[in-house]
Coordinates of C-alpha atoms and ligand atoms in Angstrom, one line a residue:
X1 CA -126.1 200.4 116.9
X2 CA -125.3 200.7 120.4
X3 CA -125.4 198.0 123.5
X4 CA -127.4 198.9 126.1
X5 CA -127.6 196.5 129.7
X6 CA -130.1 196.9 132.4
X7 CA -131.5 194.5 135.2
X8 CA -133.7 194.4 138.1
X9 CA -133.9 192.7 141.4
X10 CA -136.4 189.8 141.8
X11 CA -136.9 191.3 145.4
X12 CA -140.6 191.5 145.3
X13 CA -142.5 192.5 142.2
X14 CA -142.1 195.4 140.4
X15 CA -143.8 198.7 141.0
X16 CA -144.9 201.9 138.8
X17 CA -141.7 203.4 140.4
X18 CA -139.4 200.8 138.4
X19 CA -141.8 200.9 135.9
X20 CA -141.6 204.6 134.7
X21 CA -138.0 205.3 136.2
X22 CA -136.4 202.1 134.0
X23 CA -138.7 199.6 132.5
X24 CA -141.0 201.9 130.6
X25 CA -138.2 203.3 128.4
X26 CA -136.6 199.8 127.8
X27 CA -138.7 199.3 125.2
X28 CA -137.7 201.9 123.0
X29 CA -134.2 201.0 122.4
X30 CA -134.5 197.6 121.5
X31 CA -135.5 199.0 117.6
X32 CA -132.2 199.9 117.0
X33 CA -129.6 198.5 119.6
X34 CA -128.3 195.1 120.8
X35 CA -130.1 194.9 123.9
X36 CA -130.0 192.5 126.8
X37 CA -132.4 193.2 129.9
X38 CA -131.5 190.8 133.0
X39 CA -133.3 188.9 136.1
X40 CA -130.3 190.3 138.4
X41 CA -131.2 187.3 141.2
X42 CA -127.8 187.7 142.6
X43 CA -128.5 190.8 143.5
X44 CA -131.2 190.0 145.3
X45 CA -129.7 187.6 147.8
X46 CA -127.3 190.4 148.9
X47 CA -130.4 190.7 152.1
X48 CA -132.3 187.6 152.9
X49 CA -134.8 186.3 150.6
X50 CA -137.1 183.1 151.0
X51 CA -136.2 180.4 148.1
X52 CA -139.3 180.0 146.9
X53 CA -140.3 183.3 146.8
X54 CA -137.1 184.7 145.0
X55 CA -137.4 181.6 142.3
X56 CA -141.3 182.8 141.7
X57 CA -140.2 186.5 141.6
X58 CA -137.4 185.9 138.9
X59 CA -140.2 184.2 136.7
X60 CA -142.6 186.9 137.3
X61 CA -139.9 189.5 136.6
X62 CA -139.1 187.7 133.9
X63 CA -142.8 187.8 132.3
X64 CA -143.1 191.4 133.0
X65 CA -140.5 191.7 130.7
X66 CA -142.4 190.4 127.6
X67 CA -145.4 191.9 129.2
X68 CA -144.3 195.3 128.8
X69 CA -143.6 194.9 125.2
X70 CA -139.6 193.5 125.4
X71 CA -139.4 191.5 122.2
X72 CA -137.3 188.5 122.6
X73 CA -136.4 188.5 118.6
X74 CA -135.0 191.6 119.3
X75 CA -133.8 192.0 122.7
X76 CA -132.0 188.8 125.0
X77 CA -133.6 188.4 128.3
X78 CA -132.0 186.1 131.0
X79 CA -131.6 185.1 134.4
X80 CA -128.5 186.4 135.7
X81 CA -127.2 183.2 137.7
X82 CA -127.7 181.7 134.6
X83 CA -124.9 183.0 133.1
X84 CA -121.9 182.3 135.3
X85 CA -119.2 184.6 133.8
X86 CA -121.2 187.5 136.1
X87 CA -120.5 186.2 139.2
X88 CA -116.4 185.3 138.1
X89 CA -116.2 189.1 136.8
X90 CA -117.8 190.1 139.7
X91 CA -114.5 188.8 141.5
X92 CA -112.7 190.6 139.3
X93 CA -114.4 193.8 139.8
X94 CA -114.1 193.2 143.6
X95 CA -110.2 192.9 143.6
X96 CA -110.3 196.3 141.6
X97 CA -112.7 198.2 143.6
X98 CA -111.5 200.1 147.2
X99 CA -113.3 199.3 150.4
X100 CA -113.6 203.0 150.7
X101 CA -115.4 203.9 147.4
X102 CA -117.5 200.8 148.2
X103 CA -118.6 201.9 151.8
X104 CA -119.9 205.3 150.1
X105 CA -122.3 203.9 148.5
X106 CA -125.6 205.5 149.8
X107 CA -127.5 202.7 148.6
X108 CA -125.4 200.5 151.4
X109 CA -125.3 203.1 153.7
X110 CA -129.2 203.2 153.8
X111 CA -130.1 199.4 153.8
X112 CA -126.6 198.6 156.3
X113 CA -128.3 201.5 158.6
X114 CA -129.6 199.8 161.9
X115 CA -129.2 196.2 160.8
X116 CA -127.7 193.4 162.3
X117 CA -125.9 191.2 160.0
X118 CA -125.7 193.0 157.6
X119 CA -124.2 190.8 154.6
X120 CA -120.7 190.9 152.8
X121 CA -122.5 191.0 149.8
X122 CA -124.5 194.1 150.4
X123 CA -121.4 195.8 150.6
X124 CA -119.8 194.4 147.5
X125 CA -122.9 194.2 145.4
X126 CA -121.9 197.3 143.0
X127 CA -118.6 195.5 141.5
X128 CA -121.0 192.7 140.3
X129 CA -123.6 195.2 139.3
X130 CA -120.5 196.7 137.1
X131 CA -120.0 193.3 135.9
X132 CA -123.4 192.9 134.7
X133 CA -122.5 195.8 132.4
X134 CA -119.1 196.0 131.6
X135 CA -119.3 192.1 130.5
X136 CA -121.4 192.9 127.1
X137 CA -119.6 195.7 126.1
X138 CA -122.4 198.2 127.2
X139 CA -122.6 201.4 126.0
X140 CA -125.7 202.9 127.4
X141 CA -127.4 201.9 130.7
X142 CA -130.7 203.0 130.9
X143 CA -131.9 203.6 134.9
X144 CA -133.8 205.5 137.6
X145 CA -132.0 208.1 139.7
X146 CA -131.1 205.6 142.6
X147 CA -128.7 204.1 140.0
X148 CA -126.5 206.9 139.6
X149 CA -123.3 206.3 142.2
X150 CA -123.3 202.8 140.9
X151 CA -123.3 203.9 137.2
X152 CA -120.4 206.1 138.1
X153 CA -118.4 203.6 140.1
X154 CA -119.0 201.0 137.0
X155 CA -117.3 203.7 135.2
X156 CA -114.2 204.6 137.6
X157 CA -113.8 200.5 137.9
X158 CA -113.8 200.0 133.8
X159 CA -111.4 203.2 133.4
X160 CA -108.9 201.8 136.2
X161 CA -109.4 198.0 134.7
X162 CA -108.6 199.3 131.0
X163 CA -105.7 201.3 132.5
X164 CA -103.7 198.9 135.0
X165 CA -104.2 195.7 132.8
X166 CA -105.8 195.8 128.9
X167 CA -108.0 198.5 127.5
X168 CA -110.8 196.3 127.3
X169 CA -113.7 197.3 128.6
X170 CA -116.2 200.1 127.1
X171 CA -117.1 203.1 129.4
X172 CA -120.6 203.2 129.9
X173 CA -122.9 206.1 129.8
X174 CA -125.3 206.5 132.0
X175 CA -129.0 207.3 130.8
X176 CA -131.7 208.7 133.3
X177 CA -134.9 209.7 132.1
X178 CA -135.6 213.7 132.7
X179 CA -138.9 212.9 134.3
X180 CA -140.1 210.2 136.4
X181 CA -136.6 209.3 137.6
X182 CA -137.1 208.8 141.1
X183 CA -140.9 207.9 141.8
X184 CA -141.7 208.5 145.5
X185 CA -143.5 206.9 148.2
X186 CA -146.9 207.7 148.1
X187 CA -147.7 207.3 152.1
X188 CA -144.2 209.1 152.8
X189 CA -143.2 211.3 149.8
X190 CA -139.4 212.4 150.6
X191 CA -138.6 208.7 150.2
X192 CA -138.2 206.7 147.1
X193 CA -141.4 204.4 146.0
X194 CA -139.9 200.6 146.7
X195 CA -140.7 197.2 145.8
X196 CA -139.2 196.0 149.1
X197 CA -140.6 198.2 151.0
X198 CA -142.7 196.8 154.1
X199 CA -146.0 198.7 153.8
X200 CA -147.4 198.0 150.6
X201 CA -149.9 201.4 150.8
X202 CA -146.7 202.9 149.9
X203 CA -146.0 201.5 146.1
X204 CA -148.1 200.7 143.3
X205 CA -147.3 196.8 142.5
X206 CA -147.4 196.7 138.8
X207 CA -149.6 193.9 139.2
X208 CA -152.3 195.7 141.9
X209 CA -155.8 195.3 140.5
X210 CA -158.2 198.1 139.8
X211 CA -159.6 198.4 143.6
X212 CA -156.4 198.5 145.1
X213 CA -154.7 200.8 143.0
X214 CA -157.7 203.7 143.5
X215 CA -157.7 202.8 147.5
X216 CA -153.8 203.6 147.4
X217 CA -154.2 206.5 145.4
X218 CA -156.7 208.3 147.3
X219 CA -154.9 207.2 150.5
X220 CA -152.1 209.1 149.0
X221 CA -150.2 211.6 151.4
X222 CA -150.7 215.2 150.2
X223 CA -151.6 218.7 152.2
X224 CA -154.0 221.2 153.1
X225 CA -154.3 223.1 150.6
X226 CA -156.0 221.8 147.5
X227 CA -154.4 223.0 145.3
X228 CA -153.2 221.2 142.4
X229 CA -149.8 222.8 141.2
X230 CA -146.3 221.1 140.7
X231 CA -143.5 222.2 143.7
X232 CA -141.6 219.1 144.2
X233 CA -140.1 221.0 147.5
X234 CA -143.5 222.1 149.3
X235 CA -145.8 220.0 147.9
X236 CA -144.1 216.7 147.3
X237 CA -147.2 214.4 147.7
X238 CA -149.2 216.2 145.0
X239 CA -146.0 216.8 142.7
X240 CA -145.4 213.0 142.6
X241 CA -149.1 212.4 142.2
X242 CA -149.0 214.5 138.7
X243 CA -145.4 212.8 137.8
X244 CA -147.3 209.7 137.9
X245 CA -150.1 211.0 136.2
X246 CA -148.5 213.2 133.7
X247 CA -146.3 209.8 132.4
X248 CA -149.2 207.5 132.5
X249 CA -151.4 209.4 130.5
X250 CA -149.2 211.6 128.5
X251 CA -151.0 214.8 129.4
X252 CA -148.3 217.8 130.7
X253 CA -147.9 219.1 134.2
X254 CA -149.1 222.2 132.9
X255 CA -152.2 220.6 130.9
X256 CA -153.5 218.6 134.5
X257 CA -152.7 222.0 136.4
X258 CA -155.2 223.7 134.2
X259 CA -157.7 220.8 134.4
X260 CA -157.8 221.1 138.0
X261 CA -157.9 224.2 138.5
X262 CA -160.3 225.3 141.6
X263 CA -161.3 222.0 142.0
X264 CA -160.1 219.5 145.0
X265 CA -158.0 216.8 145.2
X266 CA -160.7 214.2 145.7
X267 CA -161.1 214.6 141.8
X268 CA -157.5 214.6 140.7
X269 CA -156.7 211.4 143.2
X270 CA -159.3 209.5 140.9
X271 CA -157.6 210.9 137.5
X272 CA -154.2 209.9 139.0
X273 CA -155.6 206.3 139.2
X274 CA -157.4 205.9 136.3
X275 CA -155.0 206.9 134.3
X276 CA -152.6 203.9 136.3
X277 CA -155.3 201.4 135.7
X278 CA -155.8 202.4 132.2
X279 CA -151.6 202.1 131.7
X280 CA -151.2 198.9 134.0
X281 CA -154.3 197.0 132.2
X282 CA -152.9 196.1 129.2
X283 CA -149.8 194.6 130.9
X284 CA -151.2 192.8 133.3
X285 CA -153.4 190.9 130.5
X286 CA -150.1 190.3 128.6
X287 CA -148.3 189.2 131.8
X288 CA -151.2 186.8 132.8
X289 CA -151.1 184.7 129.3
X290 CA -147.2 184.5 129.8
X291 CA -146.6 183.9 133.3
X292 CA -147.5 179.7 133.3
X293 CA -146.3 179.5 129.3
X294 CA -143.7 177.0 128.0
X295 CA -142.6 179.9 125.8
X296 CA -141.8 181.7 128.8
X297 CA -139.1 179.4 129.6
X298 CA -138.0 178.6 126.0
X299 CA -136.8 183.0 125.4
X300 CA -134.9 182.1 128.6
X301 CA -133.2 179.3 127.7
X302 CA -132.3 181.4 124.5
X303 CA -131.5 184.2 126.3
X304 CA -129.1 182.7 128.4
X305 CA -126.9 180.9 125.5
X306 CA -126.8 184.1 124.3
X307 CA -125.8 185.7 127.4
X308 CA -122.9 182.9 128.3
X309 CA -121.8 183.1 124.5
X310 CA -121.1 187.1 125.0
X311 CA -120.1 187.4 128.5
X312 CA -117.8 184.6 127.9
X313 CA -115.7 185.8 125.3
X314 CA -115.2 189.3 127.7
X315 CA -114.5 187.0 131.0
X316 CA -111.7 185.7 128.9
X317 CA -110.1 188.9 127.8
X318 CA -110.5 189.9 131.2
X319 CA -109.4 186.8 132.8
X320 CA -106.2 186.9 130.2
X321 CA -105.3 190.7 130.9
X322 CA -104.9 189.8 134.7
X323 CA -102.9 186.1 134.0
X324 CA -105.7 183.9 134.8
X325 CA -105.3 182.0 132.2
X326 CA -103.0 179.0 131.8
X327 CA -100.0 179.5 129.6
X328 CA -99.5 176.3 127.7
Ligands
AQP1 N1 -138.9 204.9 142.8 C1 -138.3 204.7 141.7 N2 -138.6 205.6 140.7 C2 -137.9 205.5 139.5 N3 -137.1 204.5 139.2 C3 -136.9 203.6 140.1 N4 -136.1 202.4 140.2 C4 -136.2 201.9 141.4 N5 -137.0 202.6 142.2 C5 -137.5 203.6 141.4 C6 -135.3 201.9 139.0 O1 -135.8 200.6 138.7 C7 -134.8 199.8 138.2 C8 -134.8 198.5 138.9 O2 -134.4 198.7 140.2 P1 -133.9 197.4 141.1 O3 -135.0 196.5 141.3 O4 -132.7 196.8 140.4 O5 -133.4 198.0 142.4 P2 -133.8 199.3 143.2 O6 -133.3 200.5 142.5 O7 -133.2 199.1 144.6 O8 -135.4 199.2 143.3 P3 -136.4 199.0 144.5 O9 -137.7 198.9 143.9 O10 -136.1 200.1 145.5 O11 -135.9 197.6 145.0 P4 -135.6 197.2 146.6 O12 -136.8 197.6 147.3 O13 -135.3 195.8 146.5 O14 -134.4 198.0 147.0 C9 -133.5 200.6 138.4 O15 -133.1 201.2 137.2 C10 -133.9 201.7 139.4 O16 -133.1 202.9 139.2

């Protein structure tokens, strides 16, 4: 049995991107391994959010969960500034981490890019996001593409920790799914699909109802040539398009080439989105019943006693291995 450890940010609601880069495969660990899935709010406040908002989207987040078939018998879901002991580690990961490993981050270097006041916190974000991890003695993190310089940095910071002080922390290893990893924009297709992002035409909410998700799909951005073949470099629209399509209805790149073949991309668009209603439907029925439930809020209770029980008994070791403790 191994541990496995994701999150994601309550920065707007999730889309088919995080879906079928992360969430999707969540599911099919939790037969077998101790697994805890986070709310990481704390993440999110690294670039302004509006209180309100951010406390709906962690609930929301937090039924999409269950909606998408994470079994609270099996798995521990919680909110992640419910259990203090991140944001302590987080400390610790900070005073371990170099200001130069930190500012290569391209994830910072994209979102600092042209901003004013840009946040302390969106610079330092990755030693908590190692926290998160290293905290629960993870052994797989499952994740989309974007994740991979922080998964490696959460690696580097656990290998120096166990080396300078107490080999106590587990290395993680990294796992990022062979298709679907990196979900693109569907207006702009050489960027990333993003919940966050400004212009909504560009991601598929996973809770966009069935109008919205064929209007976005047949908006999609694709080319001239109508022709429906996979070649992520020249035809990056259309590529993503059959990603999409290929992992919501299970059919092979090669199996929606042939079915359509001489025919334009006014009929593939509405395959595309059918097969995204017919995935997204029953979630979104799941996630309705849960989102106002009492049950809701009982799993994360649990799920944070849990959480503080476990992350707990590392902060200490941790804590110890540096002298933080008192000696009495
Ligand atoms: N476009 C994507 N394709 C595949 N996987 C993706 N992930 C994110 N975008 C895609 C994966 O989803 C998980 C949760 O991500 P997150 O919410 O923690 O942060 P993120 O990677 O920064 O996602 P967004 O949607 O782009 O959020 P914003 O807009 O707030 O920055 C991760 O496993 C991630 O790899």
């Amino acid at each position: 049995m191994s541990v496995i450890f994701s999150g994601v940010k309550p920065t707007g609601f999730p889309t088919l991107g995080n879906y079928l880069g992360a969430l999707k495969h969540f599911v099919t660990y939790q037969e077998e391994n101790d697994c805890y899935f986070c709310v990481v709010n704390q993440h999110a406040i690294t670039v302004p959010q509006d209180k309100l908002e951010l406390r709906d989207n962690s609930r929301k987040l937090a039924a999409l969960y269950l909606a998408i078939g994470i079994d609270p018998e099996k798995s521990t879901l919680f909110i992640q500034s419910e259990v203090p002991a991140h944001a302590k580690m987080g400390w610790i990961m900070q005073c371990i981490s170099y200001m130069g490993e930190l500012e290569r981050m391209t994830q910072f270097k994209d979102k600092a890019d042209n901003r004013v006041g840009v946040s302390a916190g969106l610079l330092t974000y990755p030693p908590l996001m190692a926290s998160d991890i290293l905290l629960y003695g993870t052994d797989i993190v499952p994740v989309g593409d974007d994740q991979k310089q922080h998964l490696e940095l959460t690696r580097n910071l656990a290998e120096r920790f166990n080396k300078q002080y107490n080999d106590i922390f587990t290395v993680p290893d990294v796992h990022i799914p062979k298709i679907g990893a990196r979900i693109m924009d569907l207006g702009t297709p050489d960027k990333k699909m993003s919940k966050s992002d400004e212009n909504s035409a560009g991601y598929i909410s996973m809770l966009d109802d069935e109008k919205t998700i064929m209007k976005k799909i047949k908006r999609a951005t694709t080319d001239s040539e109508a022709i429906v073949k996979y070649d992520k470099e020249n035809k990056p629209g259309v590529s993503n398009l059959m990603t999409i399509y290929s992992l919501c209805s299970g059919k092979s790149i090669n199996e929606i080439e042939d079915m359509y073949e001489g025919k334009g991309y006014g009929d593939f668009k509405e395959g595309v989105a059918l097969a995204v209603i017919e995935s997204l439907k029953p979630i979104q029925e799941r996630y309705n019943a849960l989102i106002n439930s009492d049950e809701l809020d009982d799993i994360l209770d649990r799920g944070a006693e849990k959480a503080n029980r476990v992350a707990n008994k590392m902060l200490q070791k941790a804590e110890r291995a540096m002298g933080l403790e008192r000696k009495r």
